[in-house]
CSV table of C-alpha atoms in Angstrom, one decimal:
chain,number,residue,atom,x,y,z
A,1,MET,CA,0.1,-0.6,0.3
A,2,SER,CA,0.9,3.2,-1.1
A,3,TYR,CA,0.6,6.8,0.9
A,4,LYS,CA,-0.2,9.4,-2.0
A,5,GLY,CA,-1.7,13.2,-1.2
A,6,ALA,CA,-3.0,15.0,2.6
A,7,PRO,CA,-5.4,13.2,4.4
A,8,PHE,CA,-9.1,13.6,4.3
A,9,MET,CA,-9.6,15.5,1.2
A,10,SER,CA,-12.4,17.1,-0.1
A,11,GLU,CA,-13.0,18.6,-3.5
A,12,LYS,CA,-15.3,20.3,-2.2
A,13,GLN,CA,-14.7,23.4,-0.1
A,14,ASP,CA,-18.0,24.9,0.9
A,15,TRP,CA,-19.5,22.4,3.4
A,16,GLY,CA,-22.1,23.8,5.1
A,17,THR,CA,-21.8,24.7,8.9
A,18,PRO,CA,-25.0,21.9,10.5
A,19,GLN,CA,-27.8,24.1,11.2
A,20,SER,CA,-27.8,22.9,14.5
A,21,PHE,CA,-24.7,24.0,15.4
A,22,PHE,CA,-25.4,27.6,14.2
A,23,ASP,CA,-28.0,27.6,16.6
A,24,TYR,CA,-26.0,26.3,19.2
A,25,VAL,CA,-23.5,28.9,19.3
A,26,GLU,CA,-25.3,31.9,18.6
A,27,ASN,CA,-26.8,30.1,21.9
A,28,LYS,CA,-24.7,29.1,23.8
A,29,PHE,CA,-22.3,32.8,23.0
A,30,GLN,CA,-26.5,34.9,23.2
A,31,ILE,CA,-25.7,37.0,20.3
A,32,THR,CA,-26.8,37.0,17.0
A,33,PHE,CA,-24.7,36.8,13.9
A,34,GLY,CA,-25.1,40.1,11.3
A,35,LEU,CA,-23.2,38.4,8.3
A,36,ASP,CA,-21.6,35.0,7.6
A,37,ALA,CA,-18.4,36.3,5.7
A,38,CYS,CA,-17.9,33.6,4.0
A,39,ALA,CA,-20.9,31.7,2.5
A,40,SER,CA,-22.5,30.4,-1.0
A,41,ALA,CA,-26.4,30.0,-2.0
A,42,HIS,CA,-26.6,27.2,-0.5
A,43,ASN,CA,-25.2,27.7,2.1
A,44,TYR,CA,-25.6,31.1,4.0
A,45,LYS,CA,-26.2,30.7,7.7
A,46,VAL,CA,-27.9,35.1,7.6
A,47,SER,CA,-29.2,36.1,5.0
A,48,SER,CA,-26.5,38.9,4.8
A,49,TYR,CA,-23.5,37.2,3.0
A,50,TYR,CA,-20.6,37.7,1.0
A,51,ASP,CA,-19.8,34.4,-1.1
A,52,GLU,CA,-16.9,34.2,-4.0
A,53,GLU,CA,-18.8,37.1,-6.6
A,54,LYS,CA,-19.0,39.9,-3.8
A,55,ASP,CA,-15.4,39.2,-2.7
A,56,ALA,CA,-15.4,39.0,1.9
A,57,LEU,CA,-11.5,39.8,2.1
A,58,SER,CA,-11.9,42.9,-0.3
A,59,ARG,CA,-15.4,44.1,1.8
A,60,PRO,CA,-15.5,45.7,5.5
A,61,TRP,CA,-16.9,43.3,7.9
A,62,TYR,CA,-19.3,44.0,10.8
A,63,GLY,CA,-21.2,43.2,13.6
A,64,ASN,CA,-21.3,39.7,14.7
A,65,VAL,CA,-19.5,37.3,12.1
A,66,TRP,CA,-20.1,33.6,11.4
A,67,LEU,CA,-17.0,33.4,8.8
A,68,ASN,CA,-16.5,28.8,7.5
A,69,PRO,CA,-13.6,29.1,5.0
A,70,PRO,CA,-13.3,26.4,3.3
A,71,PHE,CA,-10.7,24.2,4.6
A,72,GLY,CA,-8.4,22.8,2.2
A,73,LYS,CA,-6.2,23.9,-0.7
A,74,GLY,CA,-3.6,24.3,1.3
A,75,GLY,CA,-5.3,26.6,3.6
A,76,LYS,CA,-3.8,29.5,1.8
A,77,LEU,CA,-7.7,30.6,1.9
A,78,GLN,CA,-8.4,30.5,5.5
A,79,ARG,CA,-5.2,32.0,6.3
A,80,GLU,CA,-6.6,35.0,4.7
A,81,PHE,CA,-9.4,34.8,5.6
A,82,LEU,CA,-7.8,34.8,9.7
A,83,ILE,CA,-6.0,36.8,8.8
A,84,LYS,CA,-8.4,39.1,7.6
A,85,ALA,CA,-11.0,38.3,10.7
A,86,SER,CA,-8.4,39.8,13.1
A,87,GLU,CA,-7.3,43.7,11.0
A,88,GLN,CA,-11.0,43.4,10.9
A,89,THR,CA,-11.9,43.4,14.8
A,90,ARG,CA,-9.1,45.7,15.5
A,91,THR,CA,-10.7,48.4,13.9
A,92,GLY,CA,-13.5,47.6,16.3
A,93,ASN,CA,-16.3,47.6,13.3
A,94,CYS,CA,-17.4,43.1,15.0
A,95,TYR,CA,-16.2,40.3,16.0
A,96,VAL,CA,-15.4,37.4,14.6
A,97,TYR,CA,-16.3,33.3,15.4
A,98,ALA,CA,-14.1,31.2,12.7
A,99,LEU,CA,-15.5,27.8,12.5
A,100,ILE,CA,-12.1,26.1,11.6
A,101,PRO,CA,-10.3,22.4,11.1
A,102,ALA,CA,-9.0,21.9,14.9
A,103,ARG,CA,-4.1,21.9,13.2
A,104,THR,CA,-3.0,23.0,16.8
A,105,ASP,CA,0.5,21.6,14.8
A,106,THR,CA,0.3,24.5,12.2
A,107,LEU,CA,1.9,27.0,11.9
A,108,LEU,CA,-1.4,29.0,10.8
A,109,PHE,CA,-2.5,27.5,15.0
A,110,HIS,CA,0.8,29.4,16.0
A,111,GLU,CA,1.4,32.2,14.1
A,112,ILE,CA,-1.7,33.4,14.1
A,113,ILE,CA,-4.1,32.4,15.6
A,114,MET,CA,-3.1,32.5,19.3
A,115,LYS,CA,-0.9,35.0,18.2
A,116,GLU,CA,-4.3,37.5,17.7
A,117,ALA,CA,-7.4,35.6,18.4
A,118,SER,CA,-9.0,36.4,22.3
A,119,ALA,CA,-10.1,32.6,22.6
A,120,VAL,CA,-10.6,29.3,20.8
A,121,TYR,CA,-12.3,26.6,21.2
A,122,PHE,CA,-12.1,23.2,20.9
A,123,ILE,CA,-15.3,20.7,20.3
A,124,LYS,CA,-15.5,17.6,21.6
A,125,GLY,CA,-17.4,15.4,18.9
A,126,ARG,CA,-16.8,16.0,15.0
A,127,LEU,CA,-18.9,17.7,13.4
A,128,ASN,CA,-21.9,17.7,10.3
A,129,PHE,CA,-21.1,19.4,7.7
A,130,GLU,CA,-23.8,20.0,5.1
A,131,HIS,CA,-24.4,19.7,1.9
A,132,ASP,CA,-25.7,22.2,-1.6
A,133,ASP,CA,-29.6,20.4,-0.1
A,134,ARG,CA,-28.4,21.9,3.4
A,135,THR,CA,-28.9,18.4,4.3
A,136,PRO,CA,-26.3,17.0,6.9
A,137,ARG,CA,-24.0,14.4,4.8
A,138,GLY,CA,-21.0,15.4,5.3
A,139,SER,CA,-19.0,14.0,8.8
A,140,SER,CA,-16.0,15.5,9.4
A,141,PRO,CA,-12.2,13.2,9.3
A,142,PHE,CA,-11.1,15.8,11.4
A,143,PRO,CA,-11.9,18.0,14.9
A,144,SER,CA,-12.8,21.4,14.6
A,145,MET,CA,-12.7,24.8,16.5
A,146,LEU,CA,-14.2,27.7,17.3
A,147,VAL,CA,-11.9,30.4,16.4
A,148,ILE,CA,-12.4,34.1,18.3
A,149,PHE,CA,-11.8,37.8,16.8
A,150,ASN,CA,-13.3,40.2,19.3
A,151,GLY,CA,-9.8,43.1,18.7
A,152,ILE,CA,-8.8,41.5,22.7
A,153,ARG,CA,-5.7,39.4,23.1
A,154,HIS,CA,-4.3,38.3,26.1
A,155,GLU,CA,-0.2,39.2,26.5
A,156,SER,CA,0.1,35.2,27.9
A,157,GLY,CA,-2.0,34.1,24.8
A,158,SER,CA,-6.0,33.3,23.2
A,159,PHE,CA,-7.6,31.6,26.1
A,160,LEU,CA,-9.2,27.7,25.3
A,161,GLY,CA,-11.2,26.4,26.4
A,162,THR,CA,-14.0,23.1,25.0
A,163,LEU,CA,-17.0,23.8,23.6
A,164,GLU,CA,-18.9,20.0,24.6
A,165,PRO,CA,-22.9,19.4,22.1
A,166,THR,CA,-24.2,17.3,22.2
A,167,LYS,CA,-24.6,14.7,19.1
A,168,LYS,CA,-27.8,16.6,17.6
A,169,GLU,CA,-26.0,20.1,18.3
A,170,ARG,CA,-22.9,18.8,15.6
A,171,GLY,CA,-25.5,17.8,12.9
A,172,PHE,CA,-26.1,14.6,13.1
């Protein structure tokens, strides 16, 4: 048996956040999201959203922002979205809640997330991402984390915590 390519890669880069997990986050943090900064016509979570055509990386963000950036393609887009999240929260116009893979061994985690985010919550259990028709069909092969950017950086790094949504809240 020979190994070829990265494990758990998907050609599809726009898996939708499970609606039940999105609702769990709003409820847990007592917030309402006003912008979905990385969405499409089939996976947006709020009516105000930026898709590939609207290009969130070149527009201002505002309010409470939900962010589920593309996970693959070498992580380049994910890095760009997280840098943008950090920059936008420094303006004071928004708070950003980013759902990303929990890859704590990466430069992205150590150089951007731990230095710029105010909090990182590791999610207990895997999420069941939504397909184009909004049905759960993409059980994640990797753990996820919720990274919060709110413009506050702690000298000792990001706050680390755990979220424990039920199986139903994870989209199953």
